[in-house]
């Protein structure tokens, strides 16, 4: 089948088949962008109507997004021979000629690149691939974009990505309705003084504020060292209490301050105030116990006071992944912050400030995820 339009200037105009512009209301707040037409799409001249297209439409339906809310199109409007991935020249040529015009005309509130090719076309500087970047909000030239994996990836031996994609589409839907996940300003205490540590601990204990915490460590058993412990007591507020800086230098220059910092943190871990962390039952709590910190698991009334977001999320969504990176992608609008450490040379080389900020981001991400999980547990009658 020959293209029905004259794509003059495109080097593949004579070898590619079919042609389909996007479809859906041009006032739609959500715009899905796929790669290129498949066989069925080329025959019918419509995007996403073949096998994987139907899968995508089912997931969109399951997420509760009505057809009136989305416009759906492709980076490349025709079908390259043998279903091959479009070449960079085809992508550049076709996006300039059609996609960029569709984007400026529809002006969606949220753009959804479907798969790696579309993600790279819309967010060329994302620094992550589709599997790590899916569900996160990126800023593109045309506004915010939340990429999702391509349905062909789900079909090709990754069935659990069906549920993950439906969860991502929940975030897309909220953004489409103009209610994206709330953005929280970071009010982080970096390089605290001993007085600041005391103020925070007093506040949490006095106001009985549910808090999250996270340890960064090096070494194992006899050589185990706690580099820092982060705490968050709201979606914005966090403190990182360091003990060692990079190169294993002591953070506290005055010995009595270090002892005081440990005494203050021990009073938090040994209190009745509810505390939450990601994977704390197998990592953080055993590590604290190893260095001699008493961690109270139940309050004085015998109620559990330690909660693990990994286990809590497992209870409400067994079929989904439970890593903090995944929880962050579906429950928060935080940027893909794992990249900040990677970009600074990895765990071994990143400067202290980057590690400490990363530690506090883990704490606030856990805090926000915990709030959402609690709501979902209530809805399911589990809390
Ligand atoms: N895959 C795509 O990326 N787009 C379609 O239109 C169909 C399948």
Coordinates of C-alpha atoms and ligand atoms in Angstrom, one line a residue:
X1 CA 0.0 0.0 0.0
X2 CA 1.4 3.4 -1.0
X3 CA 1.3 6.4 1.2
X4 CA -1.8 8.4 0.5
X5 CA 0.0 11.7 1.1
X6 CA 2.9 13.1 -0.6
X7 CA 5.7 13.2 2.0
X8 CA 8.0 15.1 -0.4
X9 CA 11.5 15.3 0.9
X10 CA 11.3 12.2 3.1
X11 CA 13.9 9.7 1.9
X12 CA 11.6 6.8 2.8
X13 CA 8.5 8.2 1.1
X14 CA 8.7 5.6 -1.6
X15 CA 9.4 2.5 0.5
X16 CA 7.2 3.0 3.5
X17 CA 3.5 2.0 3.4
X18 CA 0.2 3.4 4.9
X19 CA -0.4 6.7 6.4
X20 CA -2.3 7.7 9.5
X21 CA -2.5 11.1 11.3
X22 CA -3.5 11.1 14.9
X23 CA -7.1 10.8 16.0
X24 CA -9.3 12.1 18.8
X25 CA -10.5 15.5 19.9
X26 CA -8.0 18.2 19.2
X27 CA -9.0 19.8 22.5
X28 CA -8.0 16.6 24.4
X29 CA -5.8 17.1 27.5
X30 CA -3.9 13.9 27.0
X31 CA -1.8 13.0 23.9
X32 CA -0.5 9.4 23.4
X33 CA 2.4 9.2 21.0
X34 CA 3.5 5.8 19.7
X35 CA 6.3 4.8 17.4
X36 CA 5.0 4.1 13.9
X37 CA 2.2 2.2 12.2
X38 CA 1.9 -1.6 12.5
X39 CA 0.5 -3.8 9.7
X40 CA -3.1 -3.3 10.6
X41 CA -2.8 0.4 11.2
X42 CA -1.3 0.7 7.7
X43 CA -4.2 -1.1 6.2
X44 CA -6.9 0.8 8.1
X45 CA -5.1 4.2 8.1
X46 CA -5.7 4.6 11.8
X47 CA -3.3 4.6 14.8
X48 CA -3.3 1.8 17.4
X49 CA -6.0 -0.4 15.9
X50 CA -4.0 -3.7 15.5
X51 CA -3.2 -6.2 18.3
X52 CA -0.9 -4.1 20.4
X53 CA -3.0 -1.0 19.7
X54 CA -6.0 -2.8 21.1
X55 CA -4.0 -3.7 24.2
X56 CA -3.0 -0.1 24.8
X57 CA -6.7 1.0 24.4
X58 CA -7.7 -1.7 26.9
X59 CA -5.2 -0.4 29.5
X60 CA -6.3 3.2 28.9
X61 CA -9.9 2.0 29.4
X62 CA -9.0 0.1 32.6
X63 CA -7.3 3.3 34.0
X64 CA -10.7 5.0 33.5
X65 CA -9.6 7.4 30.8
X66 CA -12.5 8.1 28.4
X67 CA -11.9 8.4 24.7
X68 CA -13.1 12.1 24.9
X69 CA -9.9 12.8 27.0
X70 CA -7.2 11.7 24.6
X71 CA -5.7 12.3 21.2
X72 CA -3.6 9.4 19.9
X73 CA -0.9 9.5 17.3
X74 CA 2.6 8.3 16.3
X75 CA 6.0 9.8 15.8
X76 CA 6.2 8.3 12.3
X77 CA 2.9 8.4 10.4
X78 CA 3.6 5.4 8.1
X79 CA 4.9 1.9 8.3
X80 CA 8.6 1.3 7.7
X81 CA 9.3 -2.0 5.7
X82 CA 9.4 -5.2 7.7
X83 CA 8.1 -3.4 10.8
X84 CA 11.6 -2.1 11.5
X85 CA 12.3 0.7 14.0
X86 CA 12.1 4.0 12.2
X87 CA 15.5 5.5 11.4
X88 CA 16.6 8.8 13.0
X89 CA 16.1 10.5 9.6
X90 CA 12.6 9.3 9.3
X91 CA 11.9 10.3 12.9
X92 CA 13.3 13.8 12.4
X93 CA 11.6 14.3 9.1
X94 CA 8.2 13.1 10.1
X95 CA 8.1 14.8 13.5
X96 CA 9.0 18.1 12.0
X97 CA 6.4 17.7 9.3
X98 CA 3.5 16.4 11.4
X99 CA 4.1 15.6 15.1
X100 CA 5.4 19.0 16.2
X101 CA 2.4 20.6 14.5
X102 CA 0.0 18.2 16.2
X103 CA 1.6 19.0 19.5
X104 CA 1.3 22.8 19.0
X105 CA -2.2 22.5 17.8
X106 CA -3.6 20.1 20.5
X107 CA -1.5 21.6 23.3
X108 CA -2.1 18.7 25.6
X109 CA -1.8 19.1 29.4
X110 CA 0.1 15.9 29.5
X111 CA 2.0 14.0 26.8
X112 CA 2.4 10.2 27.0
X113 CA 5.3 8.8 24.9
X114 CA 4.5 5.1 24.4
X115 CA 7.7 3.2 24.3
X116 CA 11.4 4.0 23.8
X117 CA 11.3 5.6 20.4
X118 CA 8.6 8.1 21.3
X119 CA 10.3 8.8 24.6
X120 CA 13.5 9.7 22.9
X121 CA 11.7 11.8 20.4
X122 CA 9.9 13.8 23.0
X123 CA 12.4 13.9 25.9
X124 CA 15.8 13.5 24.1
X125 CA 17.8 14.5 27.3
X126 CA 16.0 12.2 29.8
X127 CA 19.2 10.2 30.4
X128 CA 17.2 7.0 31.2
X129 CA 15.6 4.3 29.1
X130 CA 11.9 3.6 29.0
X131 CA 11.9 0.9 31.7
X132 CA 13.6 3.1 34.3
X133 CA 11.8 6.3 33.2
X134 CA 8.2 5.1 32.9
X135 CA 5.7 6.7 35.2
X136 CA 8.0 9.6 36.0
X137 CA 7.2 13.2 34.9
X138 CA 9.7 14.8 32.6
X139 CA 9.7 18.3 31.3
X140 CA 9.6 18.3 27.5
X141 CA 9.7 21.2 25.0
X142 CA 5.9 20.9 24.7
X143 CA 5.1 20.5 28.4
X144 CA 5.1 17.7 31.0
X145 CA 5.4 14.1 29.7
X146 CA 4.9 10.8 31.5
X147 CA 6.3 7.9 29.4
X148 CA 4.8 4.4 29.5
X149 CA 6.2 1.2 28.1
X150 CA 5.0 0.1 24.6
X151 CA 2.3 -2.5 24.7
X152 CA 4.5 -4.7 22.4
X153 CA 6.9 -4.9 25.4
X154 CA 4.1 -6.1 27.6
X155 CA 3.1 -8.7 25.0
X156 CA 6.7 -9.9 24.5
X157 CA 7.0 -11.8 27.8
X158 CA 6.4 -8.9 30.3
X159 CA 2.8 -9.4 31.4
X160 CA 3.3 -7.8 34.8
X161 CA 3.9 -4.5 33.0
X162 CA 0.1 -4.5 32.2
X163 CA -0.6 -3.6 35.9
X164 CA 2.3 -1.2 36.0
X165 CA 1.1 0.6 32.9
X166 CA -2.4 0.8 34.2
X167 CA -0.9 2.3 37.4
X168 CA 1.1 4.8 35.3
X169 CA -2.0 5.7 33.4
X170 CA -3.7 6.5 36.7
X171 CA -1.1 9.2 37.1
X172 CA -1.6 10.3 33.5
X173 CA -5.4 10.6 34.1
X174 CA -4.9 12.8 37.2
X175 CA -2.6 15.0 35.2
X176 CA -5.1 15.1 32.4
X177 CA -7.8 16.3 34.7
X178 CA -5.5 19.0 35.9
X179 CA -5.0 17.3 39.2
X180 CA -1.4 16.1 39.0
X181 CA 0.1 14.6 42.2
X182 CA 0.8 17.5 44.5
X183 CA 4.2 19.1 44.2
X184 CA 5.9 19.5 47.5
X185 CA 8.7 22.1 48.0
X186 CA 11.8 20.6 49.5
X187 CA 12.5 22.0 53.0
X188 CA 15.6 20.0 53.7
X189 CA 18.1 20.5 56.5
X190 CA 21.5 19.8 55.0
X191 CA 24.7 19.8 57.2
X192 CA 22.7 20.2 60.5
X193 CA 24.1 21.6 63.7
X194 CA 23.6 19.6 66.8
X195 CA 20.9 22.2 67.8
X196 CA 19.0 21.6 64.6
X197 CA 19.1 17.8 65.2
X198 CA 17.7 18.4 68.7
X199 CA 15.0 20.8 67.5
X200 CA 13.7 18.2 64.9
X201 CA 13.8 15.3 67.4
X202 CA 12.0 17.3 70.0
X203 CA 9.3 18.4 67.5
X204 CA 8.7 14.8 66.3
X205 CA 8.5 13.5 69.9
X206 CA 6.4 16.4 71.3
X207 CA 3.9 16.4 68.4
X208 CA 4.0 12.6 67.9
X209 CA 4.6 13.0 64.2
X210 CA 4.7 9.8 62.1
X211 CA 8.1 9.9 60.5
X212 CA 10.1 8.0 57.9
X213 CA 13.8 7.2 58.0
X214 CA 16.5 5.8 55.9
X215 CA 20.1 4.7 56.5
X216 CA 23.1 4.9 54.2
X217 CA 25.8 2.5 55.2
X218 CA 29.2 1.1 54.1
X219 CA 30.8 -2.2 55.1
X220 CA 29.2 -5.3 56.6
X221 CA 29.1 -6.7 60.2
X222 CA 32.3 -5.9 62.0
X223 CA 33.2 -3.2 59.5
X224 CA 29.7 -1.8 59.3
X225 CA 29.5 2.0 59.4
X226 CA 26.5 4.2 59.3
X227 CA 27.3 7.1 56.9
X228 CA 24.1 9.0 57.7
X229 CA 20.4 8.7 58.7
X230 CA 17.7 10.7 57.1
X231 CA 14.3 11.5 58.5
X232 CA 11.2 13.1 57.0
X233 CA 8.2 14.2 59.0
X234 CA 6.1 15.7 56.2
X235 CA 6.1 15.5 52.4
X236 CA 8.5 18.5 52.4
X237 CA 10.5 18.4 55.6
X238 CA 13.5 16.2 56.0
X239 CA 16.9 16.2 57.8
X240 CA 20.0 14.2 57.1
X241 CA 22.1 13.5 60.1
X242 CA 25.6 12.5 58.9
X243 CA 28.2 10.6 60.8
X244 CA 30.8 10.0 58.2
X245 CA 31.7 12.1 55.1
X246 CA 33.1 10.7 51.9
X247 CA 36.5 9.2 52.5
X248 CA 35.4 8.1 56.0
X249 CA 36.1 11.4 57.8
X250 CA 34.1 12.2 60.9
X251 CA 31.2 14.6 60.3
X252 CA 31.0 15.8 63.9
X253 CA 34.1 17.8 64.8
X254 CA 33.2 17.9 68.5
X255 CA 33.1 14.4 70.0
X256 CA 30.3 15.3 72.5
X257 CA 28.1 16.5 69.6
X258 CA 28.4 13.1 67.9
X259 CA 27.4 11.4 71.2
X260 CA 24.6 13.8 71.6
X261 CA 23.4 13.1 68.0
X262 CA 23.3 9.4 68.7
X263 CA 21.5 10.0 72.0
X264 CA 18.8 12.1 70.3
X265 CA 18.3 9.5 67.5
X266 CA 18.2 6.7 70.0
X267 CA 15.4 8.5 71.8
X268 CA 13.4 8.6 68.5
X269 CA 14.0 4.9 67.7
X270 CA 13.1 3.9 71.3
X271 CA 9.9 6.0 71.4
X272 CA 6.2 5.3 70.9
X273 CA 5.9 7.5 67.8
X274 CA 5.0 5.6 64.6
X275 CA 7.8 5.2 62.1
X276 CA 7.9 4.1 58.5
X277 CA 10.7 3.1 56.1
X278 CA 11.3 1.2 52.9
X279 CA 12.6 -2.3 53.5
X280 CA 13.4 -1.5 57.1
X281 CA 12.6 -4.9 58.5
X282 CA 15.3 -6.6 56.5
X283 CA 17.8 -3.7 56.2
X284 CA 17.6 -0.6 58.4
X285 CA 16.4 -2.0 61.7
X286 CA 18.8 -5.0 61.7
X287 CA 21.7 -2.5 60.9
X288 CA 20.6 -0.2 63.8
X289 CA 20.5 -3.2 66.1
X290 CA 24.0 -4.3 64.9
X291 CA 25.4 -1.0 66.1
X292 CA 23.6 -1.2 69.4
X293 CA 20.6 1.1 68.8
X294 CA 17.4 -0.1 70.5
X295 CA 14.5 0.0 68.1
X296 CA 11.1 -0.4 69.6
X297 CA 8.8 -2.4 67.3
X298 CA 5.6 -2.0 69.3
X299 CA 4.4 1.0 71.4
X300 CA 3.5 0.8 75.0
X301 CA -0.1 -0.2 74.2
X302 CA 1.2 -3.2 72.2
X303 CA 0.4 -1.7 68.8
X304 CA 2.9 -2.0 66.0
X305 CA 4.8 1.3 65.5
X306 CA 7.2 0.2 62.8
X307 CA 5.8 0.1 59.3
X308 CA 7.5 -1.1 56.1
X309 CA 6.2 0.5 52.8
X310 CA 7.6 -2.5 50.9
X311 CA 5.3 -4.9 52.9
X312 CA 2.4 -2.5 53.1
X313 CA 2.5 -2.0 49.3
X314 CA 2.7 -5.8 48.9
X315 CA -0.5 -6.1 50.9
X316 CA -2.5 -3.9 48.6
X317 CA -0.8 -4.5 45.2
X318 CA 0.8 -8.0 45.3
X319 CA 1.2 -8.2 41.5
X320 CA 3.2 -4.9 41.2
X321 CA 6.9 -4.2 42.0
X322 CA 7.5 -2.7 45.5
X323 CA 10.9 -1.0 45.1
X324 CA 11.1 2.6 46.3
X325 CA 11.8 3.7 42.7
X326 CA 8.6 2.1 41.6
X327 CA 6.6 3.6 44.5
X328 CA 8.0 7.0 43.7
X329 CA 7.1 6.7 40.1
X330 CA 3.4 6.0 40.8
X331 CA 2.8 8.0 44.0
X332 CA 4.8 11.2 43.6
X333 CA 5.6 13.8 41.0
X334 CA 9.2 13.8 42.1
X335 CA 11.8 13.8 39.3
X336 CA 13.9 10.7 38.6
X337 CA 16.3 11.6 41.4
X338 CA 18.2 8.3 41.4
X339 CA 20.0 9.9 38.4
X340 CA 21.5 12.6 40.6
X341 CA 23.9 10.1 42.2
X342 CA 24.6 8.3 39.0
X343 CA 25.3 11.6 37.2
X344 CA 27.7 12.6 40.0
X345 CA 29.8 9.4 39.6
X346 CA 27.8 6.8 41.5
X347 CA 27.5 5.9 45.2
X348 CA 31.3 5.8 45.7
X349 CA 32.1 9.1 44.1
X350 CA 29.1 11.4 44.5
X351 CA 29.9 14.5 46.7
X352 CA 28.5 14.5 50.3
X353 CA 25.8 17.1 49.6
X354 CA 24.4 14.9 46.7
X355 CA 24.4 11.8 48.8
X356 CA 22.7 13.6 51.7
X357 CA 20.1 15.2 49.5
X358 CA 19.4 11.8 47.8
X359 CA 19.0 10.3 51.3
X360 CA 16.4 13.0 52.2
X361 CA 14.6 12.5 48.9
X362 CA 14.3 8.8 49.7
X363 CA 12.7 9.8 53.1
X364 CA 10.2 12.2 51.6
X365 CA 9.4 9.8 48.8
X366 CA 8.7 7.1 51.4
X367 CA 6.6 9.6 53.4
X368 CA 4.4 10.4 50.4
X369 CA 4.1 6.8 49.3
X370 CA 3.1 5.8 52.8
X371 CA 0.3 8.4 52.8
X372 CA -1.1 7.0 49.5
X373 CA -0.8 3.4 50.6
X374 CA -2.7 4.3 53.8
X375 CA -5.5 5.8 51.8
X376 CA -5.6 2.8 49.5
X377 CA -5.6 0.4 52.4
X378 CA -8.5 2.3 53.9
X379 CA -10.4 2.1 50.6
X380 CA -9.8 -1.6 50.5
X381 CA -11.0 -2.0 54.2
X382 CA -7.5 -3.1 55.3
X383 CA -6.8 -0.2 57.7
Ligands
LIG1 N1 2.5 0.6 17.6 C1 2.7 1.9 17.5 O1 3.6 2.4 18.1 N2 1.8 2.7 16.9 C2 0.7 2.1 16.3 O2 -0.1 2.9 15.8 C3 0.5 0.8 16.4 C4 1.4 0.0 17.0

